[in-house]
PDB file of C-alpha atoms in Angstrom:
ATOM      1  CA  GLY G  25      14.535 167.429  71.440  1.00  0.00           C
ATOM      2  CA  GLY G  26      13.092 169.881  68.995  1.00  0.00           C
ATOM      3  CA  MET G  27      12.050 172.473  71.580  1.00  0.00           C
ATOM      4  CA  GLY G  28      14.376 175.211  70.303  1.00  0.00           C
ATOM      5  CA  LYS G  29      16.989 175.079  73.066  1.00  0.00           C
ATOM      6  CA  THR G  30      19.875 175.529  70.625  1.00  0.00           C
ATOM      7  CA  THR G  31      18.108 178.461  68.978  1.00  0.00           C
ATOM      8  CA  ILE G  32      17.593 180.115  72.358  1.00  0.00           C
ATOM      9  CA  ALA G  33      21.223 179.435  73.307  1.00  0.00           C
ATOM     10  CA  LYS G  34      22.406 181.068  70.053  1.00  0.00           C
ATOM     11  CA  VAL G  35      20.222 184.134  70.658  1.00  0.00           C
ATOM     12  CA  VAL G  36      21.571 184.523  74.200  1.00  0.00           C
ATOM     13  CA  TYR G  37      25.125 183.982  72.940  1.00  0.00           C
ATOM     14  CA  ASN G  38      24.706 186.602  70.220  1.00  0.00           C
ATOM     15  CA  GLU G  39      23.229 189.092  72.704  1.00  0.00           C
ATOM     16  CA  LEU G  40      25.847 188.642  75.427  1.00  0.00           C
ATOM     17  CA  SER G  41      29.006 187.878  73.457  1.00  0.00           C
ATOM     18  CA  CYS G  42      29.614 191.549  72.653  1.00  0.00           C
ATOM     19  CA  GLU G  43      30.375 192.079  76.360  1.00  0.00           C
ATOM     20  CA  PHE G  44      33.329 189.690  76.192  1.00  0.00           C
ATOM     21  CA  GLU G  45      36.649 189.921  74.426  1.00  0.00           C
ATOM     22  CA  TYR G  46      36.809 186.133  74.026  1.00  0.00           C
ATOM     23  CA  MET G  47      33.887 183.813  73.240  1.00  0.00           C
ATOM     24  CA  SER G  48      33.056 180.418  71.817  1.00  0.00           C
ATOM     25  CA  PHE G  49      29.867 178.518  70.968  1.00  0.00           C
ATOM     26  CA  LEU G  50      30.498 174.772  70.804  1.00  0.00           C
ATOM     27  CA  GLU G  51      27.615 172.779  69.342  1.00  0.00           C
ATOM     28  CA  SER G  52      26.611 169.131  69.669  1.00  0.00           C
ATOM     29  CA  ILE G  53      28.931 168.335  72.567  1.00  0.00           C
ATOM     30  CA  GLY G  54      26.902 165.236  73.428  1.00  0.00           C
ATOM     31  CA  GLU G  55      27.519 163.788  69.970  1.00  0.00           C
ATOM     32  CA  VAL G  56      31.322 163.735  70.268  1.00  0.00           C
ATOM     33  CA  PRO G  57      32.098 160.109  69.414  1.00  0.00           C
ATOM     34  CA  ASN G  58      35.585 159.596  70.832  1.00  0.00           C
ATOM     35  CA  THR G  59      38.762 161.106  72.211  1.00  0.00           C
ATOM     36  CA  GLU G  60      39.740 162.531  68.817  1.00  0.00           C
ATOM     37  CA  GLY G  61      36.393 164.320  68.689  1.00  0.00           C
ATOM     38  CA  LEU G  62      37.056 165.819  72.116  1.00  0.00           C
ATOM     39  CA  CYS G  63      40.506 166.970  70.979  1.00  0.00           C
ATOM     40  CA  GLN G  64      38.828 168.634  67.982  1.00  0.00           C
ATOM     41  CA  LEU G  65      36.433 170.479  70.316  1.00  0.00           C
ATOM     42  CA  GLN G  66      39.396 171.628  72.401  1.00  0.00           C
ATOM     43  CA  ARG G  67      41.120 172.877  69.242  1.00  0.00           C
ATOM     44  CA  GLN G  68      37.960 174.712  68.184  1.00  0.00           C
ATOM     45  CA  LEU G  69      37.655 176.343  71.619  1.00  0.00           C
ATOM     46  CA  LEU G  70      41.260 177.539  71.550  1.00  0.00           C
ATOM     47  CA  ASP G  71      40.917 178.702  67.961  1.00  0.00           C
ATOM     48  CA  ASP G  72      37.810 180.730  68.869  1.00  0.00           C
ATOM     49  CA  ILE G  73      39.470 182.230  71.943  1.00  0.00           C
ATOM     50  CA  LEU G  74      42.786 182.992  70.272  1.00  0.00           C
ATOM     51  CA  LYS G  75      41.006 184.158  67.102  1.00  0.00           C
ATOM     52  CA  GLY G  76      43.254 182.058  64.898  1.00  0.00           C
ATOM     53  CA  GLU G  77      46.483 183.436  66.383  1.00  0.00           C
ATOM     54  CA  GLY G  78      48.812 180.476  66.222  1.00  0.00           C
ATOM     55  CA  SER G  79      47.894 176.904  65.546  1.00  0.00           C
ATOM     56  CA  GLN G  80      47.326 174.799  68.626  1.00  0.00           C
ATOM     57  CA  ASN G  81      48.628 171.242  68.418  1.00  0.00           C
ATOM     58  CA  ILE G  82      46.561 169.208  70.813  1.00  0.00           C
ATOM     59  CA  ASN G  83      47.577 165.572  70.709  1.00  0.00           C
ATOM     60  CA  ASN G  84      45.540 164.258  73.628  1.00  0.00           C
ATOM     61  CA  VAL G  85      42.705 165.335  75.924  1.00  0.00           C
ATOM     62  CA  ASP G  86      44.950 165.930  78.954  1.00  0.00           C
ATOM     63  CA  GLN G  87      47.282 168.187  76.988  1.00  0.00           C
ATOM     64  CA  GLY G  88      44.271 170.116  75.643  1.00  0.00           C
ATOM     65  CA  ALA G  89      42.787 170.545  79.111  1.00  0.00           C
ATOM     66  CA  SER G  90      46.097 171.835  80.429  1.00  0.00           C
ATOM     67  CA  MET G  91      46.480 174.302  77.557  1.00  0.00           C
ATOM     68  CA  ILE G  92      42.915 175.558  77.987  1.00  0.00           C
ATOM     69  CA  LYS G  93      43.423 176.045  81.719  1.00  0.00           C
ATOM     70  CA  ILE G  94      46.616 178.047  81.191  1.00  0.00           C
ATOM     71  CA  ILE G  95      45.262 180.175  78.355  1.00  0.00           C
ATOM     72  CA  LEU G  96      41.841 180.880  79.854  1.00  0.00           C
ATOM     73  CA  SER G  97      42.998 181.583  83.400  1.00  0.00           C
ATOM     74  CA  SER G  98      43.895 185.174  82.515  1.00  0.00           C
ATOM     75  CA  LYS G  99      40.967 185.972  80.197  1.00  0.00           C
ATOM     76  CA  ARG G 100      37.323 186.914  80.635  1.00  0.00           C
ATOM     77  CA  VAL G 101      35.620 184.324  78.438  1.00  0.00           C
ATOM     78  CA  PHE G 102      32.034 183.525  77.447  1.00  0.00           C
ATOM     79  CA  ILE G 103      31.630 179.866  76.435  1.00  0.00           C
ATOM     80  CA  VAL G 104      28.401 178.086  75.516  1.00  0.00           C
ATOM     81  CA  LEU G 105      28.448 174.292  75.371  1.00  0.00           C
ATOM     82  CA  ASP G 106      25.353 173.099  73.509  1.00  0.00           C
ATOM     83  CA  ASP G 107      23.765 169.647  73.728  1.00  0.00           C
ATOM     84  CA  VAL G 108      25.691 168.388  76.748  1.00  0.00           C
ATOM     85  CA  ASP G 109      24.535 165.062  78.214  1.00  0.00           C
TER      86      ASP G 109
END
């Protein structure tokens, strides 16, 4: 820890994200405490990708994974997952 990996990831994200129509930077993935936290990350990802167009009701992780797969399958997306264990 403390070596600046997140800072470097943010710089790379900021440099490359302009080449993509859809992008998301999800921080502190390794600190997600439970299933509800994972659902919140899925909601954040979809909100970033859809740019707030329509609220996504994700009630469980499987439903979120299915929605993400369907929505992202037809889009060119840049996603950074920070602090993954």
